[in-house]
Coordinates of N, CA and C in Angstrom, one line a residue:
Chain A
X1 N 123.6 37.7 85.3 CA 124.9 38.0 85.9 C 125.8 36.7 85.3
X2 N 127.1 37.0 85.3 CA 127.9 36.1 84.8 C 128.2 35.0 86.0
X3 N 128.4 33.8 85.6 CA 128.7 32.7 86.5 C 129.7 31.7 85.8
X4 N 130.4 31.0 86.6 CA 131.2 30.0 86.3 C 130.9 28.8 87.1
X5 N 130.7 27.7 86.3 CA 130.4 26.4 87.1 C 131.5 25.4 86.6
X6 N 132.1 24.6 87.8 CA 132.9 23.4 87.3 C 132.3 22.3 87.9
X7 N 132.1 21.2 87.0 CA 131.4 20.0 87.2 C 132.4 19.2 87.7
X8 N 132.0 18.6 89.2 CA 133.0 17.5 89.9 C 133.9 18.4 90.8
X9 N 133.8 18.3 92.1 CA 134.6 18.9 93.1 C 135.9 18.1 93.3
X10 N 135.7 16.8 93.0 CA 136.9 15.9 93.0 C 137.1 15.1 91.7
X11 N 138.1 15.0 91.3 CA 138.5 14.2 90.3 C 139.7 13.5 90.5
X12 N 139.8 11.9 90.1 CA 140.8 11.4 90.5 C 141.2 10.5 89.3
X13 N 142.7 10.4 88.9 CA 143.0 9.7 87.9 C 144.3 9.1 88.1
X14 N 144.7 8.0 87.3 CA 145.9 7.5 87.5 C 147.1 8.2 86.7
X15 N 148.2 8.0 87.2 CA 149.4 8.6 86.6 C 149.4 8.0 85.2
X16 N 149.6 9.1 84.3 CA 149.6 8.7 82.9 C 148.3 8.9 82.1
X17 N 147.4 8.9 83.0 CA 145.9 8.9 82.2 C 145.4 10.4 81.9
X18 N 144.7 10.4 81.0 CA 144.0 11.8 80.7 C 143.4 12.6 81.9
X19 N 143.7 13.9 81.9 CA 143.2 14.8 82.9 C 142.1 15.6 82.0
X20 N 140.7 15.5 82.5 CA 139.8 16.5 81.9 C 139.1 17.0 83.2
X21 N 139.0 18.3 83.2 CA 138.4 19.1 84.2 C 137.6 20.2 83.3
X22 N 136.2 20.1 84.0 CA 135.2 20.6 83.3 C 135.0 22.1 83.6
X23 N 134.5 23.0 82.8 CA 134.2 24.4 83.3 C 133.2 24.9 82.3
X24 N 132.1 25.5 82.8 CA 131.0 26.3 81.8 C 130.8 27.5 82.5
X25 N 130.6 28.5 81.5 CA 130.4 29.8 81.9 C 128.9 30.3 81.4
X26 N 128.6 31.2 82.0 CA 127.3 31.9 81.6 C 127.6 33.2 81.4
X27 N 127.4 33.7 80.1 CA 127.5 35.2 79.9 C 127.0 35.4 78.5
X28 N 126.4 36.6 78.3 CA 126.1 37.0 77.0 C 127.0 37.5 75.9
X29 N 128.2 37.6 76.5 CA 129.4 38.0 75.6 C 130.4 37.1 76.0
X30 N 131.4 36.4 75.1 CA 132.4 35.6 75.4 C 133.4 36.4 76.3
X31 N 133.5 36.1 77.7 CA 134.6 37.0 78.5 C 135.9 36.4 78.2
X32 N 136.8 36.9 79.0 CA 138.2 36.3 79.3 C 138.0 35.2 80.2
X33 N 138.5 34.0 80.0 CA 138.5 32.9 80.7 C 139.8 32.3 81.2
X34 N 140.0 32.0 82.3 CA 141.3 31.5 82.8 C 141.1 30.1 83.6
X35 N 142.2 29.4 83.7 CA 142.5 28.5 84.5 C 143.5 28.6 85.4
X36 N 143.4 28.5 86.8 CA 144.4 28.8 87.9 C 144.5 27.2 88.5
X37 N 145.9 27.1 89.0 CA 146.1 26.0 90.0 C 146.5 26.5 91.3
X38 N 145.9 25.8 92.3 CA 146.5 26.2 93.5 C 147.1 24.9 94.5
X39 N 148.3 25.1 94.7 CA 149.1 24.0 95.7 C 148.9 24.3 97.1
X40 N 148.8 23.4 97.9 CA 148.5 23.6 99.4 C 149.4 24.7 99.9
X41 N 148.6 25.7 100.6 CA 149.2 26.9 101.3 C 150.0 27.7 100.3
X42 N 149.5 27.9 99.3 CA 150.3 28.7 98.1 C 149.2 29.6 97.5
X43 N 149.5 30.6 96.8 CA 148.5 31.4 96.3 C 148.0 30.7 94.8
X44 N 147.3 31.5 94.0 CA 146.9 30.9 92.6 C 148.0 31.1 91.5
X45 N 148.2 30.2 90.8 CA 149.1 30.2 89.6 C 148.4 30.0 88.4
X46 N 148.6 31.1 87.5 CA 148.0 31.1 86.1 C 148.4 29.8 85.4
X47 N 147.5 29.0 84.8 CA 147.8 28.0 84.0 C 147.8 28.4 82.4
X48 N 146.5 28.9 82.1 CA 146.5 29.5 80.8 C 145.0 30.6 81.0
X49 N 145.0 31.1 79.8 CA 143.9 32.2 79.7 C 143.4 32.3 78.2
X50 N 142.2 32.5 78.0 CA 141.6 32.7 76.6 C 141.1 34.1 76.6
X51 N 141.7 34.8 75.5 CA 141.5 36.3 75.4 C 140.8 36.4 73.9
X52 N 140.1 35.5 73.2 CA 139.5 35.4 72.0 C 140.6 35.4 70.8
X53 N 141.9 35.3 71.1 CA 142.6 35.2 69.9 C 142.6 33.7 69.3
X54 N 142.5 32.9 70.2 CA 142.5 31.4 69.5 C 141.6 30.7 70.4
X55 N 140.8 29.6 69.7 CA 140.1 28.9 70.6 C 140.7 27.7 71.6
X56 N 141.8 27.3 71.0 CA 142.5 26.4 71.5 C 143.8 27.0 72.3
X57 N 143.9 27.0 73.7 CA 144.9 27.7 74.5 C 145.7 26.7 75.0
X58 N 147.1 27.1 74.9 CA 148.0 26.0 75.6 C 148.7 26.8 76.7
X59 N 148.8 26.1 77.7 CA 149.4 26.8 79.0 C 150.6 26.0 79.5
X60 N 150.9 26.2 80.7 CA 152.0 25.8 81.4 C 151.8 24.3 81.6
X61 N 153.1 23.6 82.0 CA 152.9 22.2 82.5 C 152.1 21.2 81.6
X62 N 152.1 21.2 80.3 CA 151.4 20.5 79.3 C 149.7 20.7 79.4
X63 N 149.2 21.5 80.1 CA 147.8 21.8 80.0 C 147.3 22.6 78.8
X64 N 146.1 22.3 78.4 CA 145.4 23.1 77.5 C 144.0 23.2 77.5
X65 N 143.4 24.2 77.0 CA 142.1 24.3 77.2 C 141.4 24.8 75.7
X66 N 140.2 24.4 75.6 CA 139.3 24.6 74.5 C 138.4 25.5 74.7
X67 N 138.0 26.7 74.1 CA 136.9 27.6 74.3 C 135.8 27.1 73.2
X68 N 134.7 26.5 73.6 CA 133.7 26.3 72.7 C 132.4 27.2 73.0
X69 N 132.1 28.2 72.0 CA 131.3 29.1 72.2 C 130.0 28.3 72.3
X70 N 129.7 27.4 71.4 CA 128.3 26.6 71.2 C 127.8 25.8 72.5
X71 N 129.0 25.5 73.2 CA 128.7 24.7 74.5 C 129.1 25.5 75.7
X72 N 129.4 26.9 75.6 CA 129.9 27.8 76.5 C 130.6 27.0 77.4
X73 N 131.7 26.3 76.9 CA 132.5 25.5 77.9 C 133.9 25.9 77.6
X74 N 134.9 25.7 78.6 CA 136.4 26.0 78.6 C 136.9 24.9 79.4
X75 N 136.9 23.6 78.9 CA 137.3 22.5 79.5 C 138.8 22.5 79.7
X76 N 139.5 21.9 80.8 CA 141.1 21.8 80.9 C 141.4 20.2 80.5
X77 N 142.4 20.1 79.9 CA 142.9 18.8 79.7 C 144.4 18.8 79.7
X78 N 144.7 17.6 79.9 CA 146.3 17.0 79.8 C 146.3 15.8 79.5
X79 N 147.0 15.4 78.4 CA 147.0 14.3 78.1 C 147.6 13.0 79.1
X80 N 148.5 13.5 79.7 CA 149.0 12.4 80.5 C 149.3 13.1 82.0
X81 N 148.6 12.6 83.0 CA 148.8 13.1 84.4 C 150.0 12.8 85.0
X82 N 150.6 13.7 85.7 CA 151.6 13.4 86.6 C 151.3 13.6 88.1
X83 N 152.1 13.0 88.9 CA 151.8 13.0 90.2 C 152.0 14.5 90.7
X84 N 152.9 15.3 90.2 CA 152.9 16.6 90.6 C 151.8 17.6 90.1
X85 N 150.8 17.0 89.3 CA 149.6 17.6 88.9 C 148.6 17.9 90.0
X86 N 148.7 16.9 91.2 CA 147.7 17.0 92.3 C 147.7 18.4 93.0
X87 N 146.6 18.9 92.9 CA 146.3 20.2 93.2 C 144.7 20.6 93.1
X88 N 144.5 22.1 93.5 CA 143.1 22.2 93.1 C 143.1 23.3 92.0
X89 N 142.2 23.2 91.2 CA 142.2 23.9 89.9 C 140.8 24.7 89.9
X90 N 141.1 26.1 89.6 CA 140.1 26.9 89.6 C 139.7 27.4 87.9
X91 N 138.6 27.3 87.5 CA 138.3 28.3 86.3 C 137.5 29.4 86.6
X92 N 137.9 30.6 86.0 CA 137.4 31.7 86.3 C 137.2 32.4 85.0
X93 N 136.2 33.6 85.1 CA 135.9 34.4 84.0 C 135.9 35.7 84.5
X94 N 136.2 36.7 83.6 CA 136.4 38.1 84.0 C 135.0 38.9 84.0
X95 N 134.8 39.6 85.1 CA 133.7 40.5 85.1 C 134.0 41.9 85.0
X96 N 133.2 42.9 85.6 CA 133.6 44.2 85.6 C 134.8 44.6 86.1
X97 N 135.5 45.7 85.5 CA 136.8 46.0 86.0 C 137.9 44.8 85.9
X98 N 137.5 43.8 85.1 CA 138.3 42.5 85.0 C 138.6 41.7 86.4
X99 N 137.5 42.0 87.2 CA 137.5 41.3 88.5 C 137.3 39.7 88.0
X100 N 137.9 38.7 88.9 CA 137.6 37.4 88.4 C 136.4 36.8 89.1
X101 N 135.7 36.0 88.4 CA 134.5 35.3 88.9 C 134.9 33.9 88.9
X102 N 135.1 33.1 89.8 CA 135.5 31.7 90.0 C 134.6 30.6 90.1
X103 N 134.9 29.6 89.7 CA 134.0 28.4 89.8 C 134.4 27.8 91.2
X104 N 133.8 27.0 91.5 CA 133.9 26.4 93.0 C 135.3 25.6 93.2
X105 N 135.8 25.1 92.1 CA 137.3 24.4 92.3 C 137.2 23.0 92.1
X106 N 138.0 22.5 91.6 CA 138.0 20.9 91.5 C 139.5 20.5 91.9
X107 N 139.2 19.5 92.8 CA 140.5 19.2 93.6 C 141.0 17.7 92.7
X108 N 142.1 17.8 92.3 CA 142.5 16.7 91.2 C 143.4 15.8 92.2
X109 N 143.1 14.5 92.0 CA 144.1 13.5 92.9 C 144.7 12.6 91.7
X110 N 145.9 12.5 91.8 CA 146.7 11.6 90.9 C 147.3 10.4 91.8
X111 N 147.0 9.2 91.4 CA 147.4 8.0 92.0 C 148.2 7.1 91.2
X112 N 149.1 6.5 91.7 CA 150.2 5.6 90.9 C 149.4 4.6 90.2
Chain B
X1 N 162.2 38.0 89.6 CA 161.8 39.2 90.1 C 160.7 38.8 91.2
X2 N 160.4 40.0 92.1 CA 159.6 39.9 93.0 C 158.1 39.6 92.7
X3 N 157.6 38.8 93.4 CA 155.9 38.8 93.0 C 155.3 39.5 93.9
X4 N 154.1 39.3 94.1 CA 153.2 39.9 95.2 C 153.4 39.2 96.5
X5 N 153.5 40.0 97.4 CA 153.8 39.5 98.9 C 152.8 40.0 99.8
X6 N 152.4 39.2 100.7 CA 151.3 39.3 101.9 C 151.9 39.2 103.2
X7 N 151.4 40.0 104.1 CA 151.8 39.8 105.3 C 150.7 40.2 106.4
X8 N 150.5 39.7 107.5 CA 151.3 38.2 107.8 C 150.8 37.2 107.2
X9 N 151.4 36.0 107.0 CA 151.0 35.0 106.5 C 149.8 34.2 107.2
X10 N 149.9 34.3 108.4 CA 149.0 33.6 109.4 C 148.5 35.0 110.3
X11 N 147.2 34.7 110.7 CA 147.0 35.6 111.9 C 145.8 35.1 112.6
X12 N 146.1 35.0 113.9 CA 145.0 34.5 114.7 C 144.5 35.7 115.5
X13 N 143.2 35.7 115.6 CA 142.5 36.9 116.4 C 141.5 36.6 117.1
X14 N 141.3 37.1 118.1 CA 140.1 37.0 119.2 C 138.8 37.6 118.6
X15 N 137.8 36.9 118.7 CA 136.6 37.7 118.2 C 136.4 39.1 118.8
X16 N 136.0 40.0 118.0 CA 135.8 41.4 118.2 C 137.1 42.2 118.1
X17 N 138.3 41.5 117.8 CA 139.7 42.4 117.4 C 139.6 43.0 116.2
X18 N 140.4 44.1 115.9 CA 140.7 44.4 114.7 C 141.8 43.8 114.1
X19 N 141.6 43.6 112.7 CA 143.0 43.1 112.0 C 143.3 43.9 110.8
X20 N 144.6 44.0 110.4 CA 145.1 44.6 109.2 C 145.9 43.7 108.3
X21 N 145.4 43.6 107.0 CA 146.2 42.7 106.3 C 147.0 43.4 105.2
X22 N 148.2 43.1 104.8 CA 148.9 44.0 104.0 C 149.1 43.3 102.7
X23 N 149.1 43.9 101.7 CA 149.6 43.5 100.4 C 150.6 44.4 99.7
X24 N 151.6 43.8 99.3 CA 152.8 44.5 98.4 C 152.4 44.1 96.8
X25 N 152.1 44.7 96.1 CA 151.9 44.3 94.9 C 153.3 44.4 93.8
X26 N 153.2 43.7 92.6 CA 154.3 43.9 91.9 C 154.5 45.4 91.6
X27 N 155.9 45.9 91.5 CA 156.1 47.1 91.2 C 155.5 47.5 89.7
X28 N 154.9 48.7 89.7 CA 154.4 49.1 88.3 C 152.9 48.7 88.1
X29 N 152.4 47.7 88.8 CA 151.1 47.2 88.4 C 150.1 48.3 89.3
X30 N 149.2 48.9 88.3 CA 148.2 49.9 88.9 C 146.9 49.2 89.4
X31 N 146.7 48.1 88.8 CA 145.4 47.5 89.3 C 145.7 46.6 90.5
X32 N 144.9 46.5 91.3 CA 145.0 45.6 92.7 C 143.6 44.9 93.1
X33 N 143.7 43.9 93.5 CA 142.5 43.2 93.7 C 142.6 42.4 95.1
X34 N 141.4 42.2 95.9 CA 141.4 41.6 96.9 C 140.3 40.5 96.9
X35 N 140.7 39.3 97.2 CA 139.5 38.0 97.3 C 139.7 37.4 98.6
X36 N 138.8 36.7 99.0 CA 138.6 36.0 100.1 C 138.4 34.5 99.6
X37 N 139.1 33.5 100.4 CA 138.7 32.2 99.9 C 138.2 31.4 101.2
X38 N 137.1 30.8 101.4 CA 136.6 30.3 102.5 C 135.8 29.1 102.1
X39 N 135.9 28.2 103.2 CA 135.3 26.7 102.9 C 133.9 26.8 102.4
X40 N 133.1 27.7 103.0 CA 131.8 27.7 102.5 C 131.4 28.5 101.2
X41 N 132.2 29.5 101.0 CA 131.9 30.4 99.9 C 133.0 30.4 98.8
X42 N 133.9 29.5 98.8 CA 135.0 29.4 97.6 C 135.6 30.8 97.5
X43 N 136.0 31.1 96.1 CA 136.9 32.2 96.2 C 135.9 33.5 95.8
X44 N 136.0 34.6 96.4 CA 134.9 35.8 96.4 C 135.7 37.0 96.1
X45 N 135.5 37.8 95.2 CA 135.9 39.2 95.0 C 135.6 40.2 96.1
X46 N 136.5 40.7 96.6 CA 136.1 41.7 97.7 C 136.2 43.3 97.2
X47 N 137.4 43.6 96.5 CA 137.6 45.0 96.1 C 138.3 45.2 95.1
X48 N 138.4 46.1 94.3 CA 139.2 46.5 93.3 C 139.9 47.8 93.3
X49 N 141.1 48.0 93.3 CA 141.7 49.3 93.1 C 142.4 49.5 91.8
X50 N 142.2 50.9 91.4 CA 143.0 51.4 90.3 C 143.8 52.6 90.6
X51 N 144.9 52.4 90.7 CA 145.9 53.5 91.6 C 145.4 53.5 93.0
X52 N 145.2 54.5 93.6 CA 144.6 54.5 94.9 C 143.0 54.8 95.0
X53 N 142.4 54.5 94.1 CA 141.0 54.8 94.1 C 140.4 53.4 93.9
X54 N 139.2 53.1 94.5 CA 138.5 51.9 94.7 C 137.2 52.1 93.9
X55 N 137.3 51.8 92.5 CA 135.9 52.1 91.8 C 134.9 50.9 92.2
X56 N 135.3 49.7 92.6 CA 134.5 48.7 92.8 C 134.7 48.0 94.2
X57 N 133.7 48.3 95.1 CA 134.0 47.7 96.4 C 132.8 46.7 96.6
X58 N 132.2 46.2 95.5 CA 130.9 45.5 95.8 C 131.0 44.2 96.5
X59 N 132.3 43.6 96.7 CA 132.4 42.5 97.4 C 132.6 42.6 98.8
X60 N 132.8 43.6 99.3 CA 133.2 43.9 100.7 C 131.6 43.3 101.5
X61 N 131.9 42.4 102.3 CA 130.7 41.7 102.9 C 130.0 42.6 103.9
X62 N 130.6 43.6 104.5 CA 130.0 44.3 105.6 C 130.6 45.6 105.6
X63 N 130.2 46.4 106.6 CA 130.9 47.8 106.9 C 132.2 47.6 107.8
X64 N 132.2 46.4 108.2 CA 133.4 46.0 109.1 C 134.6 46.0 108.4
X65 N 134.4 45.8 107.1 CA 135.5 45.8 106.1 C 135.8 47.0 105.2
X66 N 137.0 47.4 105.3 CA 137.3 48.5 104.6 C 138.9 48.3 104.1
X67 N 139.3 48.9 103.1 CA 140.7 48.9 102.4 C 141.0 50.1 101.9
X68 N 142.4 50.3 101.9 CA 142.9 51.6 101.3 C 144.1 51.1 100.5
X69 N 144.6 52.0 99.5 CA 145.8 51.8 99.1 C 146.5 53.2 98.8
X70 N 147.8 53.1 99.2 CA 148.6 54.4 99.3 C 149.8 54.3 98.3
X71 N 149.9 55.6 97.7 CA 151.1 55.7 96.7 C 150.9 54.7 95.6
X72 N 149.8 54.1 95.3 CA 149.6 53.3 94.0 C 150.2 52.1 94.3
X73 N 150.7 51.7 95.6 CA 151.4 50.5 95.6 C 150.8 49.6 96.9
X74 N 151.2 49.9 98.1 CA 150.6 49.0 99.1 C 149.2 49.2 99.5
X75 N 148.8 48.2 99.7 CA 147.3 48.1 100.2 C 147.0 47.5 101.4
X76 N 146.2 47.9 102.3 CA 145.7 47.4 103.5 C 144.3 47.0 103.6
X77 N 144.0 45.8 103.9 CA 142.7 45.4 104.1 C 142.5 45.2 105.6
X78 N 141.4 46.1 106.2 CA 141.2 46.1 107.6 C 139.8 45.3 107.9
X79 N 139.7 44.5 108.8 CA 138.5 44.0 109.4 C 138.3 44.5 110.9
X80 N 137.3 45.3 111.1 CA 137.0 45.6 112.5 C 136.1 44.6 113.1
X81 N 136.3 44.5 114.4 CA 135.4 43.7 115.3 C 135.3 42.2 114.7
X82 N 136.3 41.7 114.4 CA 136.3 40.3 113.6 C 135.1 39.3 114.3
X83 N 134.6 38.7 113.4 CA 133.7 37.6 113.8 C 134.2 36.0 113.2
X84 N 133.8 35.2 113.9 CA 134.1 33.9 113.3 C 134.0 33.6 111.9
X85 N 132.9 34.0 111.4 CA 132.6 34.0 110.1 C 133.6 34.7 109.1
X86 N 134.5 35.4 109.7 CA 135.5 36.2 108.9 C 136.7 35.0 108.7
X87 N 136.8 34.2 109.4 CA 138.0 33.2 109.0 C 138.2 32.6 107.6
X88 N 139.2 32.9 107.2 CA 139.3 32.6 105.7 C 141.0 33.0 105.3
X89 N 141.0 32.7 104.1 CA 142.4 33.0 103.5 C 142.1 34.3 102.6
X90 N 142.8 35.4 102.8 CA 142.4 36.7 102.1 C 143.8 36.6 101.0
X91 N 143.4 36.7 99.7 CA 144.5 36.8 98.5 C 144.4 38.3 98.1
X92 N 145.5 38.6 97.6 CA 145.7 39.9 97.0 C 146.2 39.5 95.7
X93 N 145.9 40.3 94.8 CA 146.1 39.9 93.1 C 146.7 41.3 92.5
X94 N 147.9 41.6 92.0 CA 148.0 42.8 91.2 C 148.1 42.4 89.6
X95 N 147.7 43.3 88.8 CA 147.3 42.8 87.5 C 148.0 43.8 86.3
X96 N 148.4 43.1 85.2 CA 148.8 43.9 84.1 C 148.3 43.2 82.7
X97 N 147.9 43.7 82.0 CA 147.6 43.0 80.7 C 146.5 41.9 80.7
X98 N 145.6 42.2 81.6 CA 144.5 41.4 82.0 C 144.9 39.9 82.7
X99 N 146.1 40.1 83.2 CA 146.4 38.9 84.0 C 146.7 39.1 85.5
X100 N 146.1 38.4 86.3 CA 146.2 38.8 87.9 C 147.4 37.8 88.5
X101 N 148.2 38.3 89.2 CA 149.3 37.6 89.8 C 148.9 37.6 91.3
X102 N 149.0 36.4 91.8 CA 148.5 36.5 93.2 C 149.7 36.2 94.3
X103 N 149.3 36.8 95.4 CA 150.2 36.6 96.5 C 149.9 35.3 97.3
X104 N 150.8 34.8 98.3 CA 150.3 33.6 98.9 C 149.1 33.5 100.0
X105 N 148.5 34.7 100.2 CA 147.6 35.0 101.0 C 147.8 35.0 102.5
X106 N 146.9 35.7 103.3 CA 147.0 35.6 104.7 C 145.7 34.6 105.2
X107 N 146.2 33.8 106.0 CA 145.3 32.8 106.7 C 144.8 33.3 107.8
X108 N 143.5 34.0 108.2 CA 143.1 34.5 109.2 C 142.1 33.3 109.9
X109 N 142.3 33.3 111.1 CA 141.6 32.5 112.1 C 141.2 33.3 113.3
X110 N 139.6 33.3 113.4 CA 139.1 34.0 114.4 C 138.5 33.2 115.5
X111 N 139.1 33.2 116.8 CA 138.6 32.4 117.7 C 137.5 33.0 118.7

């Protein structure tokens, strides 16, 4: 069965520092992969998606992610954190009927 | 343009009550999904609609949960005889081109 694992339920960085949120997937066939962000009391907003067109995917708000088949990883990065990046981030893979299979989420805190 | 809307945004129910949660998808999106977000279980898939049909109901946790979609548009998720463990945020998403657009969710609290 396909699964998505996010390492680290909480990540804390300083403003201006590199953001790295880790995601590994388990699948016999590279799926579609997604990163979503959730701000308090809001729904999920798509940051970026991998659909096999390119291994390095650029998303909104300066985020990007690299698909590495050899490592079954799809880590999310941003070179310089901003206070407004504080939120919860979810990695997801697509299952049957394109339903999303989510990781447990990583809460990102950004401190001055 | 209009996104996915859900109503009510907040719902408090007494244990044993029935509740109905509504989702209005983006116009023209034929695919619609329901998910549940709870502290203990994270984000879980509940049900998938293509048009008015639900080819995948595998995520519905019990027969107290049901959903329908009419006119290929509005969907209603119904929970009968609510239990405390049903307390969660219920998210709806409509989809086009392999991208899902989420509504703000309905926060259900069962007392």
